[in-house]
Coordinates of C-alpha atoms in Angstrom, one line a residue:
Chain A
M1 CA -27.6 52.5 47.9
T2 CA -28.4 50.5 51.0
Q3 CA -30.7 51.5 53.9
D4 CA -31.6 50.0 57.2
V5 CA -34.9 48.1 57.4
H6 CA -37.3 48.3 60.3
V7 CA -40.4 46.3 61.2
V8 CA -43.2 48.9 61.9
G9 CA -46.3 46.8 62.4
A10 CA -47.5 43.2 62.9
G11 CA -50.9 41.5 62.5
M12 CA -51.6 38.1 64.1
M13 CA -54.8 36.2 64.4
E14 CA -55.9 33.2 66.5
F15 CA -54.4 30.1 65.0
G16 CA -56.6 27.1 65.1
R17 CA -59.1 24.8 63.3
H18 CA -61.1 27.4 61.4
H19 CA -63.8 25.5 59.6
D20 CA -65.8 28.7 59.3
K21 CA -63.0 30.6 57.6
S22 CA -61.8 30.4 54.0
F23 CA -58.2 30.9 52.8
D24 CA -59.2 34.5 51.8
D25 CA -60.8 35.1 55.2
L26 CA -57.5 34.2 56.9
L27 CA -55.5 36.6 54.7
E28 CA -58.1 39.3 55.2
E29 CA -58.1 38.9 59.0
A30 CA -54.3 39.1 59.3
Y31 CA -54.3 42.1 56.9
L32 CA -56.9 44.0 58.9
N33 CA -55.2 43.2 62.2
L34 CA -52.0 44.5 60.7
L35 CA -53.5 47.8 59.6
D36 CA -54.9 48.2 63.1
D37 CA -51.6 47.5 64.7
V38 CA -49.5 50.2 63.1
D39 CA -49.0 52.8 65.8
K40 CA -49.4 55.9 63.7
G41 CA -51.7 54.2 61.1
I42 CA -51.0 53.2 57.5
E43 CA -52.8 54.0 54.3
P44 CA -52.1 50.7 52.4
K45 CA -53.0 51.8 48.9
K46 CA -50.8 54.8 49.2
D47 CA -48.0 53.6 51.5
I48 CA -47.3 50.0 50.5
D49 CA -44.9 49.8 47.6
A50 CA -44.8 46.0 47.2
V51 CA -45.9 42.8 48.9
W52 CA -44.1 39.4 49.5
Y53 CA -46.6 36.7 50.1
G54 CA -45.8 33.2 51.6
T55 CA -47.9 30.1 51.1
V56 CA -47.2 26.6 49.9
D57 CA -50.9 26.6 48.9
I58 CA -52.0 23.4 50.6
A59 CA -55.6 24.4 49.9
R60 CA -54.9 25.2 46.2
E61 CA -56.6 28.6 46.5
G62 CA -53.6 30.8 46.9
M63 CA -51.5 30.5 43.8
S64 CA -50.0 33.9 42.6
G65 CA -49.9 37.3 44.2
A66 CA -53.4 38.0 42.9
A67 CA -54.7 35.8 45.7
V68 CA -53.5 38.5 48.2
S69 CA -55.2 41.2 46.0
H70 CA -58.5 39.4 46.1
A71 CA -58.4 39.0 49.9
T72 CA -57.1 42.5 50.7
G73 CA -58.3 44.7 47.9
L74 CA -54.6 45.6 47.2
F75 CA -54.7 45.4 43.5
E76 CA -52.3 47.2 41.2
K77 CA -49.3 46.4 43.5
P78 CA -46.4 44.1 42.7
I79 CA -47.1 41.0 44.8
T80 CA -44.6 38.1 44.7
Q81 CA -45.5 34.6 46.0
V82 CA -42.6 32.9 47.9
V83 CA -42.6 29.1 48.3
N84 CA -39.8 27.5 50.3
A85 CA -41.3 24.6 52.3
C86 CA -41.7 25.4 56.0
A87 CA -39.3 28.4 55.7
T88 CA -41.8 30.0 53.3
G89 CA -42.9 32.8 55.6
S90 CA -39.4 33.7 56.9
D91 CA -38.0 33.7 53.3
A92 CA -40.8 36.0 52.1
F93 CA -39.7 38.4 54.9
R94 CA -36.1 38.0 53.8
N95 CA -37.0 39.0 50.2
A96 CA -39.0 42.0 51.4
V97 CA -36.0 43.1 53.5
M98 CA -33.6 42.8 50.5
A99 CA -35.9 45.0 48.4
I100 CA -36.0 47.7 51.0
E101 CA -32.3 47.5 51.7
S102 CA -31.6 48.0 48.0
G103 CA -33.9 51.0 47.9
R104 CA -36.2 49.5 45.3
A105 CA -39.1 49.8 47.8
D106 CA -39.5 51.9 50.9
V107 CA -42.5 50.1 52.5
A108 CA -43.4 46.5 52.0
M109 CA -45.9 44.1 53.5
V110 CA -45.1 40.5 54.2
I111 CA -48.1 38.2 54.5
G112 CA -48.3 34.5 54.9
A113 CA -51.2 32.1 55.1
E114 CA -52.1 28.4 55.1
K115 CA -55.5 26.8 55.1
M116 CA -54.4 23.4 56.3
H117 CA -57.8 21.9 57.1
D118 CA -59.2 22.2 53.6
S119 CA -56.6 19.7 52.3
T120 CA -53.9 18.0 54.3
E121 CA -53.9 14.9 52.0
G122 CA -51.2 16.7 50.1
L123 CA -48.8 16.2 52.9
I124 CA -49.8 12.6 53.7
A125 CA -50.1 11.6 50.0
T126 CA -46.5 12.6 49.5
A127 CA -45.5 10.0 52.1
A128 CA -47.3 7.4 50.1
L129 CA -45.3 7.9 46.9
D130 CA -43.5 4.8 45.7
R131 CA -39.8 5.7 45.6
L132 CA -36.9 3.3 45.5
W133 CA -34.2 4.1 48.0
R134 CA -36.2 6.9 49.4
G135 CA -38.4 4.7 51.3
R136 CA -42.2 4.3 51.4
G137 CA -44.0 6.2 54.1
V138 CA -41.3 8.7 54.8
T139 CA -43.5 11.2 56.6
M140 CA -42.3 14.2 58.4
P141 CA -42.5 12.5 61.8
A142 CA -40.2 9.7 60.4
F143 CA -37.6 12.1 59.1
F144 CA -37.4 14.0 62.4
G145 CA -37.7 10.8 64.4
M146 CA -34.6 9.5 62.7
R147 CA -32.7 12.5 64.1
A148 CA -34.1 11.8 67.5
T149 CA -33.0 8.1 67.4
R150 CA -29.5 9.1 66.3
H151 CA -29.2 12.0 68.8
M152 CA -30.1 9.8 71.7
E153 CA -27.6 7.2 70.5
E154 CA -24.8 9.6 69.8
Y155 CA -25.1 12.1 72.7
G156 CA -27.0 10.2 75.4
T157 CA -30.0 12.5 75.0
T158 CA -33.0 11.0 76.9
R159 CA -36.6 10.5 75.8
E160 CA -37.6 12.7 78.8
Q161 CA -35.4 15.6 77.7
I162 CA -37.0 15.5 74.2
A163 CA -40.4 15.5 75.9
E164 CA -39.4 18.5 78.0
I165 CA -39.5 20.7 74.8
S166 CA -43.1 19.8 74.3
V167 CA -44.0 20.4 78.0
K168 CA -42.4 23.9 77.9
N169 CA -44.0 24.9 74.7
H170 CA -47.5 23.8 75.7
D171 CA -47.0 25.6 79.0
N172 CA -46.2 28.8 77.0
G173 CA -48.9 28.2 74.5
S174 CA -51.5 28.0 77.2
K175 CA -50.6 31.6 78.1
Y176 CA -50.5 32.9 74.6
P177 CA -53.9 34.0 73.2
Y178 CA -53.2 33.3 69.6
A179 CA -52.0 29.7 70.2
H180 CA -54.1 26.8 68.8
Q181 CA -53.5 24.3 71.6
Q182 CA -54.4 25.7 74.9
F183 CA -53.5 23.0 77.4
E184 CA -50.5 22.0 79.6
C185 CA -49.0 18.6 79.5
S186 CA -46.4 16.6 81.5
V187 CA -43.4 14.5 80.4
E188 CA -45.5 11.5 81.3
D189 CA -48.4 12.8 79.1
V190 CA -46.0 13.1 76.2
K191 CA -44.5 9.6 76.7
D192 CA -48.0 8.1 77.1
S193 CA -49.5 9.7 74.0
P194 CA -49.9 7.4 71.0
T195 CA -46.8 6.6 69.0
I196 CA -46.7 8.3 65.6
S197 CA -43.2 7.4 64.4
H198 CA -41.1 5.8 67.2
P199 CA -39.5 7.4 69.1
L200 CA -41.9 10.3 68.5
N201 CA -45.4 10.4 70.0
L202 CA -48.4 12.5 69.3
Y203 CA -47.5 15.3 71.7
D204 CA -44.0 15.5 70.1
C205 CA -45.8 16.7 66.9
C206 CA -47.3 20.0 66.0
P207 CA -51.0 20.1 65.2
V208 CA -52.7 20.7 61.9
T209 CA -53.6 24.4 62.0
D210 CA -55.1 27.2 59.9
G211 CA -53.7 30.7 60.2
A212 CA -52.3 33.8 58.7
A213 CA -50.0 36.6 59.8
A214 CA -48.6 39.8 58.4
V215 CA -45.9 42.4 59.1
V216 CA -44.9 45.7 57.5
V217 CA -41.2 46.6 56.9
A218 CA -40.0 50.1 56.1
G219 CA -36.8 51.9 55.2
E220 CA -35.0 53.9 57.8
D221 CA -36.1 57.3 56.4
V222 CA -39.8 56.5 56.5
A223 CA -40.1 54.1 59.5
H224 CA -40.8 57.0 61.9
E225 CA -43.9 57.9 59.8
F226 CA -45.5 54.6 61.1
T227 CA -44.2 54.3 64.6
D228 CA -41.8 55.8 67.2
D229 CA -40.9 52.3 68.3
P230 CA -39.7 50.4 65.3
V231 CA -37.6 47.2 65.4
R232 CA -34.5 47.0 63.2
V233 CA -33.7 44.0 61.0
A234 CA -30.1 43.3 62.0
G235 CA -29.5 40.1 60.0
S236 CA -31.2 37.8 57.5
A237 CA -29.9 34.6 55.8
L238 CA -30.9 31.5 54.0
S239 CA -29.1 28.2 53.2
T240 CA -29.7 24.7 51.9
D241 CA -28.4 21.3 52.7
S242 CA -29.1 17.5 52.5
F243 CA -28.3 14.6 54.8
Q244 CA -27.3 12.7 51.7
R245 CA -24.1 14.8 51.5
A246 CA -22.9 13.1 54.6
V247 CA -21.1 16.1 55.9
E248 CA -20.5 17.0 59.6
N249 CA -23.4 15.9 61.9
S250 CA -25.8 15.4 59.0
L251 CA -27.6 12.6 60.7
T252 CA -28.4 14.6 63.8
H253 CA -28.4 18.3 62.8
F254 CA -29.3 20.7 60.0
G255 CA -26.4 22.2 58.3
A256 CA -28.7 24.7 56.5
S257 CA -29.7 26.1 59.9
R258 CA -26.2 26.4 61.1
R259 CA -24.9 28.2 58.0
A260 CA -27.9 30.6 57.9
A261 CA -27.4 31.4 61.6
D262 CA -23.6 32.0 61.1
R263 CA -24.3 34.4 58.3
A264 CA -27.1 36.2 60.1
Y265 CA -25.0 36.6 63.3
E266 CA -22.1 37.9 61.2
E267 CA -24.4 40.4 59.4
A268 CA -25.7 41.6 62.8
G269 CA -22.3 41.7 64.3
I270 CA -23.4 39.5 67.2
G271 CA -23.1 35.9 68.5
P272 CA -25.6 33.4 69.9
D273 CA -24.9 34.7 73.5
D274 CA -26.4 38.0 72.5
I275 CA -29.9 36.6 71.7
D276 CA -32.5 37.5 74.4
V277 CA -35.5 35.7 72.9
A278 CA -36.0 33.3 70.0
E279 CA -38.9 31.8 68.0
V280 CA -37.5 28.7 66.4
H281 CA -38.8 25.8 64.3
D282 CA -40.3 23.1 66.5
C283 CA -42.5 21.2 64.1
F284 CA -41.4 18.3 66.4
S285 CA -40.0 18.4 69.9
I286 CA -36.6 17.0 68.7
T287 CA -36.4 19.8 66.1
E288 CA -36.2 22.5 68.7
L289 CA -33.6 20.4 70.7
V290 CA -31.2 20.1 67.7
T291 CA -31.9 23.7 66.7
Y292 CA -30.5 24.9 70.0
E293 CA -27.3 23.3 68.9
D294 CA -27.5 24.5 65.3
L295 CA -28.0 28.1 66.4
G296 CA -25.2 27.9 69.0
F297 CA -27.4 28.3 72.1
C298 CA -25.4 25.4 73.5
G299 CA -22.7 23.0 72.3
I300 CA -23.3 20.0 70.1
G301 CA -25.0 17.2 72.1
E302 CA -26.0 19.6 74.9
G303 CA -29.6 20.5 73.8
G304 CA -31.2 18.0 76.1
T305 CA -29.5 19.4 79.2
L306 CA -30.3 23.0 78.1
V307 CA -34.0 22.4 78.1
E308 CA -34.0 20.1 81.2
D309 CA -32.3 22.7 83.2
G310 CA -34.9 25.3 82.3
H311 CA -32.6 27.7 80.3
T312 CA -35.1 28.0 77.5
R313 CA -38.2 28.7 79.6
I314 CA -39.7 32.2 79.5
D315 CA -37.8 33.1 82.7
G316 CA -34.6 31.3 81.6
D317 CA -31.5 33.0 80.2
I318 CA -32.3 32.1 76.6
P319 CA -36.1 31.9 76.3
V320 CA -37.2 29.9 73.2
N321 CA -40.7 29.8 71.8
P322 CA -42.5 31.9 74.4
S323 CA -45.5 31.9 72.0
G324 CA -45.8 28.1 72.4
G325 CA -43.9 27.5 69.1
L326 CA -45.3 25.4 66.3
L327 CA -46.0 22.6 68.9
A328 CA -48.7 24.6 70.7
K329 CA -49.4 27.7 68.6
G330 CA -49.6 25.6 65.4
H331 CA -47.9 25.5 62.0
P332 CA -49.9 26.9 59.1
I333 CA -46.9 26.6 56.9
G334 CA -46.9 29.9 54.9
A335 CA -47.9 31.9 58.0
T336 CA -45.5 30.3 60.4
G337 CA -42.4 32.4 59.9
V338 CA -44.3 35.6 59.5
A339 CA -46.1 34.9 62.8
Q340 CA -42.7 34.2 64.5
L341 CA -41.5 37.6 63.3
A342 CA -44.7 39.2 64.5
E343 CA -44.0 37.7 67.9
I344 CA -40.4 38.8 68.1
Y345 CA -41.6 42.3 67.2
E346 CA -44.1 42.2 70.1
Q347 CA -41.5 40.8 72.4
L348 CA -38.9 43.5 71.6
R349 CA -41.6 46.2 72.1
G350 CA -42.7 44.7 75.4
E351 CA -46.2 43.9 74.2
A352 CA -46.2 40.1 74.7
G353 CA -48.4 40.0 77.7
D354 CA -48.3 36.8 79.8
V355 CA -45.5 35.4 77.7
Q356 CA -43.3 38.6 77.8
V357 CA -39.6 37.9 78.3
N358 CA -37.7 40.2 80.6
D359 CA -36.7 43.3 78.6
P360 CA -35.2 41.7 75.5
E361 CA -33.0 43.8 73.1
I362 CA -32.3 41.2 70.4
G363 CA -34.5 38.5 69.0
L364 CA -34.0 35.7 66.6
Q365 CA -36.5 33.9 64.3
H366 CA -35.7 30.6 62.6
N367 CA -37.4 28.1 60.3
I368 CA -36.3 25.0 58.6
G369 CA -38.1 23.5 55.6
L370 CA -37.8 20.1 54.0
G371 CA -38.2 18.9 50.5
R372 CA -37.4 16.1 48.1
N373 CA -39.0 13.4 50.3
A374 CA -37.2 14.9 53.3
T375 CA -33.8 14.4 51.7
G376 CA -33.1 18.1 51.5
S377 CA -33.6 21.1 53.7
V378 CA -33.5 24.8 53.8
G379 CA -32.7 27.0 56.8
C380 CA -33.7 30.6 57.3
V381 CA -32.7 32.9 60.2
N382 CA -33.8 36.5 60.8
I383 CA -32.5 38.7 63.6
L384 CA -34.3 41.7 64.9
E385 CA -33.1 44.3 67.5
R386 CA -34.3 47.3 69.3
P387 CA -32.5 50.3 67.7
Chain B
M1 CA -45.4 7.8 38.4
S2 CA -44.9 5.7 35.3
G3 CA -42.5 3.1 34.0
P4 CA -39.7 5.2 32.5
R5 CA -38.9 6.6 36.0
Y6 CA -38.0 3.1 37.2
H7 CA -36.3 2.2 33.9
R8 CA -33.9 5.1 34.2
T9 CA -32.2 3.8 37.3
K10 CA -32.5 0.1 36.6
R11 CA -28.8 -0.7 37.0
Q12 CA -28.7 1.0 40.3
D13 CA -31.9 -0.4 41.6
Q14 CA -31.2 -4.0 40.5
R15 CA -27.4 -4.3 40.4
L16 CA -26.3 -1.7 43.0
V17 CA -24.1 0.4 40.7
G18 CA -23.0 3.7 42.4
F19 CA -21.1 6.7 41.2
E20 CA -18.1 8.0 43.1
C21 CA -16.9 11.6 42.8
Q22 CA -13.2 11.5 42.1
D23 CA -12.7 14.9 43.8
C24 CA -14.3 14.4 47.2
G25 CA -15.2 10.7 47.3
W26 CA -18.9 11.2 47.7
V27 CA -21.0 8.4 46.3
S28 CA -24.1 9.4 44.3
F29 CA -26.8 6.7 44.5
P30 CA -29.2 5.9 43.0
E31 CA -29.0 9.1 40.9
E32 CA -26.4 9.3 38.1
R33 CA -25.5 12.9 38.0
R34 CA -22.9 15.1 36.3
V35 CA -22.4 17.4 39.3
C36 CA -21.4 16.5 42.8
K37 CA -23.9 17.2 45.6
R38 CA -21.2 17.4 48.3
C39 CA -18.3 19.4 46.8
G40 CA -20.2 21.1 44.0
E41 CA -17.8 20.1 41.2
A42 CA -19.5 20.8 37.9
P43 CA -19.0 18.8 35.8
A44 CA -17.7 16.3 38.3
D45 CA -15.4 13.3 37.5
Y46 CA -17.5 10.3 38.4
E47 CA -16.4 6.7 38.4
E48 CA -18.7 3.7 38.6
V49 CA -18.4 1.7 41.8
Q50 CA -19.9 -1.6 42.8
L51 CA -21.9 -1.5 46.1
T52 CA -22.3 -4.7 48.2
E53 CA -25.4 -6.2 49.7
R54 CA -24.1 -5.2 53.1
G55 CA -25.1 -2.1 55.1
E56 CA -25.2 -0.5 58.5
V57 CA -28.2 1.1 60.2
M58 CA -27.2 4.7 60.8
T59 CA -30.6 5.6 62.4
F60 CA -34.2 4.4 62.2
V61 CA -37.8 4.9 63.2
V62 CA -40.8 2.6 63.4
Q63 CA -43.8 4.2 61.7
E64 CA -47.0 3.5 63.5
Y65 CA -49.3 6.0 61.9
L66 CA -49.6 6.0 58.1
P67 CA -52.2 6.1 55.4
D68 CA -54.4 3.0 55.1
E69 CA -52.4 1.4 52.3
F70 CA -49.4 0.9 54.5
E71 CA -48.9 -1.9 56.9
T72 CA -47.9 -0.8 60.4
P73 CA -45.6 -0.9 62.2
T74 CA -43.3 0.0 59.4
P75 CA -39.6 0.1 60.4
L76 CA -37.6 2.5 58.2
A77 CA -33.9 2.9 58.5
M78 CA -31.2 5.2 57.1
V79 CA -28.7 2.7 55.8
D80 CA -25.1 3.2 54.6
I81 CA -24.4 0.6 51.9
E82 CA -20.7 -0.5 51.7
Q83 CA -18.7 -0.4 48.5
A84 CA -17.1 -3.6 47.2
D85 CA -13.7 -1.9 47.2
D86 CA -12.5 0.9 49.5
G87 CA -14.4 4.1 49.6
E88 CA -17.3 5.8 51.2
P89 CA -20.7 4.1 51.6
A90 CA -23.9 5.2 49.8
R91 CA -26.6 6.5 52.0
V92 CA -30.2 5.6 51.5
Y93 CA -33.6 5.2 53.2
G94 CA -34.1 1.5 53.5
I95 CA -37.3 -0.4 54.0
M96 CA -36.7 -3.1 56.5
T97 CA -38.3 -6.5 55.9
E98 CA -38.7 -9.6 58.1
T99 CA -37.4 -7.5 61.0
D100 CA -37.9 -8.1 64.7
L101 CA -38.1 -4.5 66.1
E102 CA -36.1 -5.6 69.1
E103 CA -33.0 -6.3 67.0
L104 CA -33.0 -2.9 65.2
E105 CA -30.5 -0.5 66.7
V106 CA -28.1 2.2 65.5
G107 CA -25.1 0.2 64.2
T108 CA -27.0 -3.0 63.3
E109 CA -25.5 -4.7 60.3
V110 CA -28.1 -5.4 57.6
E111 CA -28.3 -7.3 54.3
A112 CA -29.8 -6.0 51.1
R113 CA -32.3 -8.6 49.7
F114 CA -33.7 -8.4 46.2
R115 CA -37.5 -8.3 46.4
E116 CA -40.6 -7.0 44.6
M117 CA -41.0 -3.5 46.1
F118 CA -44.4 -2.5 44.7
T119 CA -46.2 -2.6 41.3
D120 CA -46.3 0.1 38.7
G121 CA -49.7 -0.6 37.1
D122 CA -49.4 -4.3 36.5
R123 CA -45.6 -4.4 36.4
P124 CA -43.7 -5.4 39.4
I125 CA -40.8 -3.1 40.4
N126 CA -37.9 -5.0 41.9
S127 CA -35.2 -3.7 44.1
F128 CA -33.7 -4.1 47.5
R129 CA -35.1 -4.3 51.0
F130 CA -33.0 -4.7 54.1
S131 CA -33.0 -7.2 56.9
V132 CA -30.9 -8.4 59.8
P133 CA -28.8 -11.5 58.6
R134 CA -30.4 -14.8 59.7
E135 CA -27.3 -16.3 61.2
E136 CA -27.2 -13.4 63.7
K137 CA -30.8 -14.0 64.7
A138 CA -30.2 -17.2 66.5

């Protein structure tokens, strides 16, 4: 049997530098906010059949589903930890959706969290590993910076166009209450900020952020028990790739994103032109620019013009990252995808406040994740729609 | 990381031996595998190929912000290393050495130079770094 899956509740929390909050505190806060958010209420011990939990466990406190039980009191439930680099949260969601589709569960919680500030050495130390032919000091900014260099060379994309992504997302983030970075910046500010990995500067990079987020998904027969205004999951897909394979556009783009998007569009029976709002992976400014092209929001090489002409602003025809994206809202890895889904849920229900897009029907959520010293990537796309 | 890791790929690291998939032409380097990462053949039919000490910069960054043990700025390039015979190049991240940042561009021809890369305990690990050929620097 298969059944339609709906999102019926979402819990966000303020992303930021939370020195006063532990890993468990983050999970607990997102969980309590989620319970509060469900329109008709939810009795978690009775209603939730299973939990999918996303964290890459930077702080080394979150290994295994039992971590969620400790933070939420939800013991005795099947809780699965999902780890898939920066696509961890969106893949946790995808797994919960599959379980409900299959009928093995009727109600599932997806919760993601990352306590980045207790230990970010993990990420930086990886860069310091001695690897022949895989470089030394291949940090995340380096990997994405290489795409920026090549994109500028191949398509004539300008430094200013890349900076426009960061300007737009900081502008949005300053209006979004949960965002970590609450300031606006100009193209000149981005260009004048310290160089991290030429051609990318500090304001091209997402901050180091703590946070958690949670959503509840339910089968079509029970969704109405939780809300009269559910949001349907129309498509969900995951793929992998590596630049080493030297296939089409592998120096500038992410084949994993493209294939995940193609499959999710096909499943939803729509195309990129049908997307009314999107929350996409912008760990760096250039990432969002190439993602426009990978998701089909514009043609290959046209991402710079798309942002420069304002099409992806909140009032544009394809608004991207109204929440401020990873650049302004922050990127607590395991929480990131779940938070994006929570935001799309808010957007489609018209609850997004100062960053509300005009009457969206269909929303898209996207993450990429890198691994193997940034030689491999995963891409995950989920599409939600108002039923 | 310990010695055996570097011993496993010594021929690739020191003599630039690569492995070409006979189905799709993809070159596996430095890993010697039995499956092909591009076409997925399993098992794949690989033949050894000789890579040259010539490469082309496909893209690059200049790292300015790294942990303390790194010198900065550190230029890092994605380099395609040519085969001695016809065939596709091997694609690697290359550490650039003796490089004037001004001469680093997409498409720059570089030479692989055998150098000590780092030490593994007391043991030096030797392999290739890349630089712009001297005659072109004049």
